[in-house]
PDB file of C-alpha atoms and ligand atoms in Angstrom:
ATOM      1  CA  MET A 535      -0.611 -24.423  -3.368  1.00 93.00           C
ATOM      2  CA  ALA A 536      -0.584 -20.186  -3.645  1.00 97.00           C
ATOM      3  CA  LYS A 537       1.448 -19.205  -7.675  1.00 97.00           C
ATOM      4  CA  ILE A 538       2.032 -16.061  -8.206  1.00 98.00           C
ATOM      5  CA  ILE A 539       1.035 -15.925 -12.229  1.00 98.00           C
ATOM      6  CA  ALA A 540       1.242 -12.322 -13.336  1.00 98.00           C
ATOM      7  CA  GLY A 541       2.700  -9.337 -12.699  1.00 98.00           C
ATOM      8  CA  LEU A 542       0.961  -5.842 -13.638  1.00 98.00           C
ATOM      9  CA  GLY A 543       2.911  -2.408 -14.547  1.00 98.00           C
ATOM     10  CA  THR A 544       0.685   0.800 -14.409  1.00 98.00           C
ATOM     11  CA  SER A 545       0.064   4.661 -13.847  1.00 98.00           C
ATOM     12  CA  HIS A 546      -2.073   5.668 -10.733  1.00 98.00           C
ATOM     13  CA  VAL A 547      -2.700   9.296 -13.049  1.00 97.00           C
ATOM     14  CA  PRO A 548      -5.965  10.576 -10.582  1.00 97.00           C
ATOM     15  CA  ALA A 549      -7.397  12.408 -13.770  1.00 97.00           C
ATOM     16  CA  ILE A 550      -8.206   8.861 -14.942  1.00 98.00           C
ATOM     17  CA  GLY A 551     -10.047   8.061 -12.525  1.00 98.00           C
ATOM     18  CA  VAL A 552     -11.895  11.386 -12.500  1.00 97.00           C
ATOM     19  CA  ALA A 553     -12.774  11.007 -16.416  1.00 98.00           C
ATOM     20  CA  MET A 554     -14.332   7.083 -15.423  1.00 98.00           C
ATOM     21  CA  ASP A 555     -16.009   9.159 -12.616  1.00 98.00           C
ATOM     22  CA  GLU A 556     -17.426  11.691 -14.729  1.00 98.00           C
ATOM     23  CA  GLY A 557     -18.776   9.327 -17.774  1.00 98.00           C
ATOM     24  CA  LYS A 558     -16.020  11.363 -19.762  1.00 98.00           C
ATOM     25  CA  THR A 559     -13.723   8.524 -21.764  1.00 98.00           C
ATOM     26  CA  GLN A 560     -15.321   9.415 -24.774  1.00 97.00           C
ATOM     27  CA  GLU A 561     -13.907  12.963 -24.961  1.00 97.00           C
ATOM     28  CA  PRO A 562     -11.637  13.721 -27.276  1.00 96.00           C
ATOM     29  CA  TYR A 563      -8.852  13.759 -24.574  1.00 97.00           C
ATOM     30  CA  TRP A 564      -9.189   9.849 -23.135  1.00 97.00           C
ATOM     31  CA  LYS A 565     -10.677   8.121 -26.227  1.00 97.00           C
ATOM     32  CA  SER A 566      -7.619   6.475 -27.155  1.00 96.00           C
ATOM     33  CA  LEU A 567      -6.175   7.171 -24.116  1.00 97.00           C
ATOM     34  CA  PHE A 568      -8.573   4.929 -22.728  1.00 98.00           C
ATOM     35  CA  GLU A 569      -8.958   2.085 -25.941  1.00 97.00           C
ATOM     36  CA  GLY A 570      -5.603   0.928 -24.839  1.00 97.00           C
ATOM     37  CA  TYR A 571      -6.842  -0.528 -21.544  1.00 98.00           C
ATOM     38  CA  GLY A 572      -9.013  -2.138 -23.864  1.00 98.00           C
ATOM     39  CA  PRO A 573      -6.004  -6.054 -24.075  1.00 98.00           C
ATOM     40  CA  VAL A 574      -5.705  -5.179 -20.781  1.00 98.00           C
ATOM     41  CA  ARG A 575      -9.264  -5.731 -18.779  1.00 98.00           C
ATOM     42  CA  LYS A 576      -9.543  -8.749 -21.154  1.00 98.00           C
ATOM     43  CA  TRP A 577      -6.271 -10.651 -20.453  1.00 98.00           C
ATOM     44  CA  LEU A 578      -7.578 -10.027 -16.778  1.00 98.00           C
ATOM     45  CA  ALA A 579     -11.178 -11.478 -16.991  1.00 98.00           C
ATOM     46  CA  GLU A 580      -9.859 -13.839 -18.361  1.00 98.00           C
ATOM     47  CA  VAL A 581      -6.918 -15.057 -15.909  1.00 98.00           C
ATOM     48  CA  LYS A 582      -9.268 -14.605 -12.732  1.00 98.00           C
ATOM     49  CA  PRO A 583      -7.141 -14.318  -9.860  1.00 98.00           C
ATOM     50  CA  ASP A 584      -8.516 -15.075  -6.887  1.00 98.00           C
ATOM     51  CA  VAL A 585      -6.240 -11.859  -5.052  1.00 98.00           C
ATOM     52  CA  VAL A 586      -4.513  -9.149  -6.382  1.00 99.00           C
ATOM     53  CA  ILE A 587      -1.162  -8.222  -4.282  1.00 99.00           C
ATOM     54  CA  LEU A 588      -1.384  -4.328  -5.394  1.00 99.00           C
ATOM     55  CA  CYS A 589       1.947  -3.245  -4.291  1.00 99.00           C
ATOM     56  CA  TYR A 590       1.408   0.936  -4.570  1.00 98.00           C
ATOM     57  CA  ASN A 591       2.404   4.735  -3.118  1.00 98.00           C
ATOM     58  CA  ASP A 592      -0.321   6.822  -1.145  1.00 98.00           C
ATOM     59  CA  HIS A 593      -0.045  10.097  -1.205  1.00 97.00           C
ATOM     60  CA  CYS A 594      -0.403  11.530   2.063  1.00 96.00           C
ATOM     61  CA  ALA A 595      -4.441  10.482   2.517  1.00 96.00           C
ATOM     62  CA  ALA A 596      -4.883   7.367   4.140  1.00 94.00           C
ATOM     63  CA  MET A 597      -1.048   8.703   6.342  1.00 93.00           C
ATOM     64  CA  PRO A 598      -0.454  11.784   7.346  1.00 91.00           C
ATOM     65  CA  PRO A 599       3.214  13.206   7.106  1.00 92.00           C
ATOM     66  CA  ASP A 600       3.900  12.627  10.656  1.00 94.00           C
ATOM     67  CA  THR A 601       3.814   9.262  10.155  1.00 93.00           C
ATOM     68  CA  ILE A 602       5.083   7.293   7.343  1.00 95.00           C
ATOM     69  CA  PRO A 603       6.199   3.747   7.189  1.00 97.00           C
ATOM     70  CA  THR A 604       8.542   2.847   4.203  1.00 98.00           C
ATOM     71  CA  PHE A 605       6.708  -0.308   4.044  1.00 98.00           C
ATOM     72  CA  ALA A 606       3.067  -0.838   5.319  1.00 98.00           C
ATOM     73  CA  ILE A 607       0.909  -4.206   4.761  1.00 98.00           C
ATOM     74  CA  GLY A 608      -3.194  -3.785   5.200  1.00 98.00           C
ATOM     75  CA  VAL A 609      -4.741  -6.811   6.841  1.00 98.00           C
ATOM     76  CA  GLY A 610      -7.874  -5.534   7.088  1.00 98.00           C
ATOM     77  CA  ASP A 611     -11.479  -7.425   5.723  1.00 98.00           C
ATOM     78  CA  GLU A 612     -11.880  -4.452   3.440  1.00 98.00           C
ATOM     79  CA  PHE A 613     -10.669  -0.601   2.011  1.00 98.00           C
ATOM     80  CA  LYS A 614     -12.442   2.374   1.474  1.00 98.00           C
ATOM     81  CA  PRO A 615     -11.743   4.632  -0.913  1.00 98.00           C
ATOM     82  CA  ALA A 616     -10.253   7.534   1.100  1.00 98.00           C
ATOM     83  CA  ASP A 617     -11.362  11.447   0.505  1.00 97.00           C
ATOM     84  CA  GLU A 618      -8.398  13.442  -1.279  1.00 96.00           C
ATOM     85  CA  GLY A 619     -10.118  16.328  -1.216  1.00 94.00           C
ATOM     86  CA  TRP A 620     -13.118  15.800  -2.845  1.00 92.00           C
ATOM     87  CA  GLY A 621     -15.099  13.552  -1.346  1.00 96.00           C
ATOM     88  CA  PRO A 622     -14.216   9.401  -1.529  1.00 97.00           C
ATOM     89  CA  ARG A 623     -14.575   8.252  -4.883  1.00 98.00           C
ATOM     90  CA  PRO A 624     -17.420   6.691  -5.988  1.00 98.00           C
ATOM     91  CA  VAL A 625     -15.825   3.131  -6.304  1.00 98.00           C
ATOM     92  CA  PRO A 626     -16.756  -0.076  -4.674  1.00 98.00           C
ATOM     93  CA  VAL A 627     -14.908  -1.080  -1.306  1.00 98.00           C
ATOM     94  CA  VAL A 628     -11.893  -2.978  -1.997  1.00 98.00           C
ATOM     95  CA  LYS A 629     -12.294  -5.924   0.252  1.00 98.00           C
ATOM     96  CA  GLY A 630      -9.169  -8.540   1.426  1.00 98.00           C
ATOM     97  CA  ASP A 631      -7.395 -11.188   1.967  1.00 98.00           C
ATOM     98  CA  PRO A 632      -7.098 -11.194   6.349  1.00 98.00           C
ATOM     99  CA  ASP A 633      -5.403 -15.290   5.825  1.00 98.00           C
ATOM    100  CA  LEU A 634      -3.308 -14.691   2.964  1.00 98.00           C
ATOM    101  CA  ALA A 635      -1.324 -11.217   4.508  1.00 98.00           C
ATOM    102  CA  TRP A 636      -1.019 -12.384   7.557  1.00 98.00           C
ATOM    103  CA  HIS A 637       0.646 -14.999   5.803  1.00 98.00           C
ATOM    104  CA  LEU A 638       2.561 -12.572   3.927  1.00 98.00           C
ATOM    105  CA  VAL A 639       3.261 -10.322   7.326  1.00 98.00           C
ATOM    106  CA  GLU A 640       4.490 -13.580   9.608  1.00 98.00           C
ATOM    107  CA  SER A 641       7.131 -14.828   6.011  1.00 98.00           C
ATOM    108  CA  LEU A 642       8.077 -11.314   5.053  1.00 98.00           C
ATOM    109  CA  VAL A 643       9.442 -10.339   8.665  1.00 98.00           C
ATOM    110  CA  LEU A 644      11.389 -13.687   9.516  1.00 98.00           C
ATOM    111  CA  ASP A 645      12.591 -13.038   6.121  1.00 98.00           C
ATOM    112  CA  GLY A 646      14.161  -8.738   7.118  1.00 98.00           C
ATOM    113  CA  PHE A 647      11.314  -6.657   5.719  1.00 98.00           C
ATOM    114  CA  ASP A 648       9.412  -4.987   8.112  1.00 97.00           C
ATOM    115  CA  LEU A 649       6.617  -4.100   7.453  1.00 98.00           C
ATOM    116  CA  THR A 650       4.009  -1.369   9.283  1.00 98.00           C
ATOM    117  CA  ILE A 651       0.941  -3.671   9.824  1.00 98.00           C
ATOM    118  CA  MET A 652      -2.436  -1.197   8.738  1.00 98.00           C
ATOM    119  CA  HIS A 653      -5.623  -3.278  10.246  1.00 98.00           C
ATOM    120  CA  GLN A 654      -7.478  -0.241   9.237  1.00 97.00           C
ATOM    121  CA  LEU A 655      -6.255   2.184   5.820  1.00 98.00           C
ATOM    122  CA  GLN A 656      -7.777   3.736   3.235  1.00 98.00           C
ATOM    123  CA  VAL A 657      -6.710   3.068   0.486  1.00 98.00           C
ATOM    124  CA  ASP A 658      -6.694   6.358  -2.353  1.00 98.00           C
ATOM    125  CA  HIS A 659      -5.736   6.525  -6.385  1.00 98.00           C
ATOM    126  CA  GLY A 660      -2.040   5.189  -6.474  1.00 98.00           C
ATOM    127  CA  LEU A 661      -4.856   1.962  -5.303  1.00 98.00           C
ATOM    128  CA  THR A 662      -8.554   2.735  -6.293  1.00 98.00           C
ATOM    129  CA  VAL A 663      -6.985   4.024 -10.172  1.00 98.00           C
ATOM    130  CA  PRO A 664      -5.266   0.458 -11.687  1.00 98.00           C
ATOM    131  CA  MET A 665      -8.519  -1.037 -10.427  1.00 99.00           C
ATOM    132  CA  SER A 666     -10.846   0.975 -12.174  1.00 98.00           C
ATOM    133  CA  ILE A 667      -8.317   1.218 -15.544  1.00 98.00           C
ATOM    134  CA  THR A 668      -7.889  -2.962 -15.222  1.00 98.00           C
ATOM    135  CA  CYS A 669     -11.826  -3.774 -13.750  1.00 98.00           C
ATOM    136  CA  GLY A 670     -13.384  -0.473 -15.160  1.00 98.00           C
ATOM    137  CA  GLN A 671     -16.617   0.482 -12.961  1.00 98.00           C
ATOM    138  CA  PRO A 672     -18.221  -3.487 -11.998  1.00 98.00           C
ATOM    139  CA  LYS A 673     -20.577  -3.089  -8.291  1.00 98.00           C
ATOM    140  CA  GLU A 674     -17.685  -5.450  -6.715  1.00 98.00           C
ATOM    141  CA  TRP A 675     -14.478  -5.268  -7.632  1.00 98.00           C
ATOM    142  CA  PRO A 676     -13.762  -8.891  -9.415  1.00 98.00           C
ATOM    143  CA  PHE A 677     -11.031 -10.602  -6.853  1.00 98.00           C
ATOM    144  CA  LYS A 678      -9.805  -9.582  -3.347  1.00 98.00           C
ATOM    145  CA  VAL A 679      -6.287  -7.482  -2.520  1.00 99.00           C
ATOM    146  CA  VAL A 680      -3.850  -7.195  -0.315  1.00 99.00           C
ATOM    147  CA  PRO A 681      -2.713  -3.442  -0.182  1.00 99.00           C
ATOM    148  CA  ILE A 682       1.123  -3.390   0.694  1.00 98.00           C
ATOM    149  CA  GLU A 683       1.852   0.256   0.031  1.00 98.00           C
ATOM    150  CA  VAL A 684       4.942   2.243   0.086  1.00 98.00           C
ATOM    151  CA  ASN A 685       6.465   5.459   1.411  1.00 98.00           C
ATOM    152  CA  VAL A 686       7.587   7.698  -2.253  1.00 97.00           C
ATOM    153  CA  VAL A 687       6.649  10.821  -1.166  1.00 95.00           C
ATOM    154  CA  LEU A 688       9.107  11.959   1.905  1.00 95.00           C
ATOM    155  CA  TYR A 689      12.690  11.700   1.903  1.00 93.00           C
ATOM    156  CA  PRO A 690      14.164   9.130   2.349  1.00 95.00           C
ATOM    157  CA  GLN A 691      12.838   7.030   0.644  1.00 97.00           C
ATOM    158  CA  PRO A 692      13.401   2.923   0.018  1.00 98.00           C
ATOM    159  CA  THR A 693      15.632   2.000  -3.021  1.00 98.00           C
ATOM    160  CA  GLY A 694      14.568   0.353  -5.940  1.00 98.00           C
ATOM    161  CA  ARG A 695      17.120  -2.246  -5.156  1.00 98.00           C
ATOM    162  CA  ARG A 696      15.443  -2.775  -1.715  1.00 98.00           C
ATOM    163  CA  CYS A 697      12.047  -3.157  -3.150  1.00 98.00           C
ATOM    164  CA  TYR A 698      13.027  -5.490  -6.065  1.00 98.00           C
ATOM    165  CA  ALA A 699      14.612  -7.642  -2.813  1.00 98.00           C
ATOM    166  CA  LEU A 700      10.674  -7.044  -1.144  1.00 98.00           C
ATOM    167  CA  GLY A 701       9.234  -8.624  -4.220  1.00 98.00           C
ATOM    168  CA  GLN A 702      11.534 -11.025  -4.431  1.00 98.00           C
ATOM    169  CA  ALA A 703      10.324 -12.456  -0.481  1.00 98.00           C
ATOM    170  CA  ILE A 704       7.164 -11.793  -1.664  1.00 98.00           C
ATOM    171  CA  ARG A 705       7.371 -14.275  -4.590  1.00 98.00           C
ATOM    172  CA  LYS A 706       9.176 -16.875  -1.696  1.00 98.00           C
ATOM    173  CA  ALA A 707       6.043 -15.673   0.875  1.00 98.00           C
ATOM    174  CA  VAL A 708       3.331 -17.349  -1.850  1.00 98.00           C
ATOM    175  CA  ALA A 709       4.730 -20.281  -2.864  1.00 98.00           C
ATOM    176  CA  SER A 710       4.688 -21.035   1.406  1.00 98.00           C
ATOM    177  CA  TYR A 711       0.762 -20.787   1.544  1.00 98.00           C
ATOM    178  CA  ASP A 712      -0.656 -23.513   1.064  1.00 97.00           C
ATOM    179  CA  LYS A 713      -4.382 -22.305  -0.349  1.00 98.00           C
ATOM    180  CA  ASP A 714      -4.626 -22.849  -3.486  1.00 98.00           C
ATOM    181  CA  THR A 715      -4.512 -18.985  -4.534  1.00 98.00           C
ATOM    182  CA  LYS A 716      -3.983 -17.655  -7.736  1.00 98.00           C
ATOM    183  CA  VAL A 717      -2.464 -13.954  -7.545  1.00 98.00           C
ATOM    184  CA  VAL A 718      -1.437 -11.429  -9.848  1.00 99.00           C
ATOM    185  CA  ILE A 719       0.658  -9.163  -8.632  1.00 99.00           C
ATOM    186  CA  PHE A 720       0.504  -4.716  -9.153  1.00 99.00           C
ATOM    187  CA  GLY A 721       2.735  -2.275  -8.889  1.00 98.00           C
ATOM    188  CA  THR A 722       1.119   1.452  -9.751  1.00 98.00           C
ATOM    189  CA  GLY A 723       3.187   4.614 -10.158  1.00 97.00           C
ATOM    190  CA  GLY A 724       5.098   6.666 -12.908  1.00 92.00           C
ATOM    191  CA  MET A 725       5.625   6.860 -15.411  1.00 96.00           C
ATOM    192  CA  SER A 726       7.557   9.733 -15.960  1.00 95.00           C
ATOM    193  CA  HIS A 727       6.307  12.527 -14.462  1.00 94.00           C
ATOM    194  CA  GLN A 728       6.766  16.203 -12.276  1.00 95.00           C
ATOM    195  CA  ILE A 729       3.966  18.096 -11.153  1.00 92.00           C
ATOM    196  CA  HIS A 730       5.609  20.769  -9.112  1.00 91.00           C
ATOM    197  CA  GLY A 731       8.146  23.424  -9.655  1.00 93.00           C
ATOM    198  CA  GLU A 732      10.357  24.403 -12.634  1.00 93.00           C
ATOM    199  CA  ARG A 733      10.153  21.203 -14.112  1.00 94.00           C
ATOM    200  CA  SER A 734       6.904  20.615 -13.866  1.00 95.00           C
ATOM    201  CA  GLY A 735       5.103  18.709 -16.520  1.00 93.00           C
ATOM    202  CA  LEU A 736       8.712  16.880 -17.824  1.00 95.00           C
ATOM    203  CA  ILE A 737       7.692  14.318 -19.775  1.00 95.00           C
ATOM    204  CA  ASN A 738      10.425  11.873 -20.849  1.00 97.00           C
ATOM    205  CA  LYS A 739       9.398   9.813 -23.719  1.00 97.00           C
ATOM    206  CA  GLU A 740      12.797   7.459 -24.383  1.00 98.00           C
ATOM    207  CA  TRP A 741      12.940   6.748 -21.023  1.00 98.00           C
ATOM    208  CA  ASP A 742       9.701   5.523 -20.342  1.00 98.00           C
ATOM    209  CA  THR A 743      10.436   2.820 -22.952  1.00 98.00           C
ATOM    210  CA  ALA A 744      13.465   1.663 -21.658  1.00 98.00           C
ATOM    211  CA  PHE A 745      11.684   1.695 -18.628  1.00 98.00           C
ATOM    212  CA  LEU A 746       9.625  -1.029 -20.245  1.00 98.00           C
ATOM    213  CA  ASN A 747      11.715  -2.790 -22.287  1.00 98.00           C
ATOM    214  CA  ASP A 748      14.349  -3.370 -19.770  1.00 98.00           C
ATOM    215  CA  LEU A 749      10.980  -4.226 -17.080  1.00 98.00           C
ATOM    216  CA  THR A 750      11.216  -7.047 -18.858  1.00 97.00           C
ATOM    217  CA  ALA A 751      14.406  -8.403 -20.361  1.00 95.00           C
ATOM    218  CA  ASN A 752      16.868  -6.227 -17.759  1.00 97.00           C
ATOM    219  CA  PRO A 753      15.432  -5.612 -14.688  1.00 98.00           C
ATOM    220  CA  GLN A 754      19.098  -5.532 -13.010  1.00 98.00           C
ATOM    221  CA  ARG A 755      19.339  -2.379 -14.881  1.00 98.00           C
ATOM    222  CA  LEU A 756      16.791  -0.639 -13.327  1.00 98.00           C
ATOM    223  CA  VAL A 757      17.275  -1.852  -9.694  1.00 98.00           C
ATOM    224  CA  ASP A 758      20.953  -0.110  -9.987  1.00 98.00           C
ATOM    225  CA  LEU A 759      18.947   3.321 -10.735  1.00 98.00           C
ATOM    226  CA  THR A 760      19.708   5.350  -8.315  1.00 98.00           C
ATOM    227  CA  HIS A 761      17.358   8.079  -6.491  1.00 97.00           C
ATOM    228  CA  VAL A 762      19.855  10.852  -8.560  1.00 97.00           C
ATOM    229  CA  ASP A 763      18.558   8.737 -11.787  1.00 98.00           C
ATOM    230  CA  TYR A 764      15.236   8.583 -11.125  1.00 97.00           C
ATOM    231  CA  ILE A 765      14.520  12.394 -10.217  1.00 96.00           C
ATOM    232  CA  ARG A 766      17.106  13.607 -13.287  1.00 97.00           C
ATOM    233  CA  ASP A 767      15.770  11.443 -16.050  1.00 97.00           C
ATOM    234  CA  ALA A 768      12.486  11.068 -15.037  1.00 96.00           C
ATOM    235  CA  GLY A 769      11.214  14.119 -12.910  1.00 95.00           C
ATOM    236  CA  ALA A 770      10.913  14.110  -9.131  1.00 94.00           C
ATOM    237  CA  GLU A 771       7.669  11.967  -8.937  1.00 95.00           C
ATOM    238  CA  GLY A 772       9.175   9.087 -11.279  1.00 96.00           C
ATOM    239  CA  ILE A 773      10.421   8.112  -8.224  1.00 97.00           C
ATOM    240  CA  GLU A 774       6.690   6.380  -7.967  1.00 98.00           C
ATOM    241  CA  LEU A 775       8.166   4.184 -10.586  1.00 98.00           C
ATOM    242  CA  ILE A 776      11.013   2.230  -7.736  1.00 98.00           C
ATOM    243  CA  VAL A 777       7.398   0.892  -6.102  1.00 98.00           C
ATOM    244  CA  TRP A 778       6.885  -1.435 -10.368  1.00 98.00           C
ATOM    245  CA  LEU A 779      10.513  -3.578  -9.009  1.00 98.00           C
ATOM    246  CA  ILE A 780       8.562  -5.108  -6.087  1.00 99.00           C
ATOM    247  CA  MET A 781       6.301  -5.662  -8.737  1.00 99.00           C
ATOM    248  CA  ARG A 782       9.238  -7.255 -10.967  1.00 98.00           C
ATOM    249  CA  GLY A 783      11.449  -9.040  -8.060  1.00 98.00           C
ATOM    250  CA  ALA A 784       8.306 -11.092  -6.856  1.00 98.00           C
ATOM    251  CA  LEU A 785       8.340 -12.739 -10.848  1.00 98.00           C
ATOM    252  CA  ASN A 786      10.329 -15.740 -12.133  1.00 97.00           C
ATOM    253  CA  ASP A 787      13.491 -14.244 -14.115  1.00 96.00           C
ATOM    254  CA  GLN A 788      12.252 -15.168 -17.262  1.00 96.00           C
ATOM    255  CA  VAL A 789       8.841 -13.739 -18.198  1.00 98.00           C
ATOM    256  CA  LYS A 790       6.995 -12.416 -21.095  1.00 98.00           C
ATOM    257  CA  GLU A 791       5.328  -9.587 -22.312  1.00 98.00           C
ATOM    258  CA  VAL A 792       1.764 -10.128 -22.898  1.00 97.00           C
ATOM    259  CA  CYS A 793       0.413  -6.363 -23.542  1.00 96.00           C
ATOM    260  CA  ARG A 794       2.085  -2.709 -23.396  1.00 97.00           C
ATOM    261  CA  HIS A 795       0.592   0.373 -24.031  1.00 98.00           C
ATOM    262  CA  TYR A 796       1.842   4.251 -23.262  1.00 98.00           C
ATOM    263  CA  HIS A 797       0.158   7.375 -23.512  1.00 96.00           C
ATOM    264  CA  VAL A 798       0.988  10.696 -23.880  1.00 94.00           C
ATOM    265  CA  PRO A 799      -0.728  13.126 -22.510  1.00 89.00           C
ATOM    266  CA  ALA A 800      -2.583  11.631 -18.928  1.00 93.00           C
ATOM    267  CA  SER A 801      -2.851  14.534 -17.106  1.00 92.00           C
ATOM    268  CA  ASN A 802       0.941  15.849 -16.653  1.00 87.00           C
ATOM    269  CA  THR A 803       2.134  12.641 -16.971  1.00 89.00           C
ATOM    270  CA  ALA A 804       2.768   9.722 -19.658  1.00 90.00           C
ATOM    271  CA  ALA A 805       0.114   7.127 -18.918  1.00 96.00           C
ATOM    272  CA  GLY A 806       2.109   3.391 -18.912  1.00 98.00           C
ATOM    273  CA  LEU A 807       0.934  -0.387 -18.034  1.00 98.00           C
ATOM    274  CA  ILE A 808       2.643  -3.269 -19.189  1.00 98.00           C
ATOM    275  CA  VAL A 809       1.995  -6.989 -17.906  1.00 98.00           C
ATOM    276  CA  LEU A 810       4.480  -9.863 -17.854  1.00 98.00           C
ATOM    277  CA  GLU A 811       3.557 -13.370 -17.605  1.00 98.00           C
ATOM    278  CA  ASN A 812       5.593 -15.981 -15.573  1.00 96.00           C
ATOM    279  CA  ARG A 813       7.367 -18.321 -17.837  1.00 91.00           C
TER     280      ARG A 813
HETATM  281  C1  LIG B  76      -0.636  13.093 -11.511  1.00 65.73           C
HETATM  282  C2  LIG B  76      -0.116  12.075 -11.305  1.00 65.73           C
HETATM  283  C3  LIG B  76       0.372  11.031  -9.901  1.00 65.73           C
HETATM  284  O1  LIG B  76       0.795   9.563 -10.032  1.00 65.73           O
HETATM  285  C4  LIG B  76      -0.156  11.741  -8.829  1.00 65.73           C
HETATM  286  O2  LIG B  76       0.031  10.110  -8.198  1.00 65.73           O
HETATM  287  C5  LIG B  76      -0.871  12.988  -8.688  1.00 65.73           C
HETATM  288  C6  LIG B  76      -0.543  13.231  -9.588  1.00 65.73           C
HETATM  289  C7  LIG B  76      -0.484  13.873 -12.801  1.00 65.73           C
HETATM  290  O3  LIG B  76      -0.002  13.633 -13.662  1.00 65.73           O
HETATM  291  O4  LIG B  76      -1.831  14.786 -12.385  1.00 65.73           O
HETATM  292 FE1  LIG B  77       1.114   9.257  -7.589  1.00 65.73          FE
END
């Protein structure tokens, strides 16, 4: 049987990908950020998942603003890195898992989550930067990926509560997949940040720390947060954190925090990462 053994939440700051692609990780600005990724890389290499269900948001790179699904799932064999204006990132093509993806589609749609089914999907920094953060720079990515994409870039976005419920439905769907498959689920985005307007550069460390604490111990508080709560306290782009709630909803009520990393600054944002294992 398939099993979700752990969840991972991480920021997906594009500049982190650029620093890796351009060999700048040892420069003073980046060194301690990347040192902090050592434990998660070690953990993931030991866990060796067969598949990662990777929940993220596109930034109008692969999905143009005139056609934005609220939730979408990639069912293809592979997903190429998107061109975000500077050419595609020089990272491996992401391998899909069509069998698991179609099983998720059937189970989720019957459970009331009508995801848009993407046969073709190019993946932007929301997906590729977390791959780089957690795997480094291998020739091939070490696991298959089922991408689940969430609209957080255009109003109205789904609620955090809806994202958490989607995670619970993913948990149920994976539990009914009969191939032996070790699954880890990622949620990417955040943490507090705003990249435009008067409050550009906003970072709220206290709020981020409380979010990380409660993700482990009291996710119901986070499920109750409104869009306005995120925008006021975590900045306009802090809303990306609703994607982490899909990951948390897919885990057991009781989880063990196995690693955490929080670093300021990374571009305009605080970079955060957490790994939670199912108890
Ligand atoms: C930044 C962060 C993001 O999550 C993003 O999608 C784009 C930019 C930033 O901090 O620069
Ligand atoms: Fe983003």
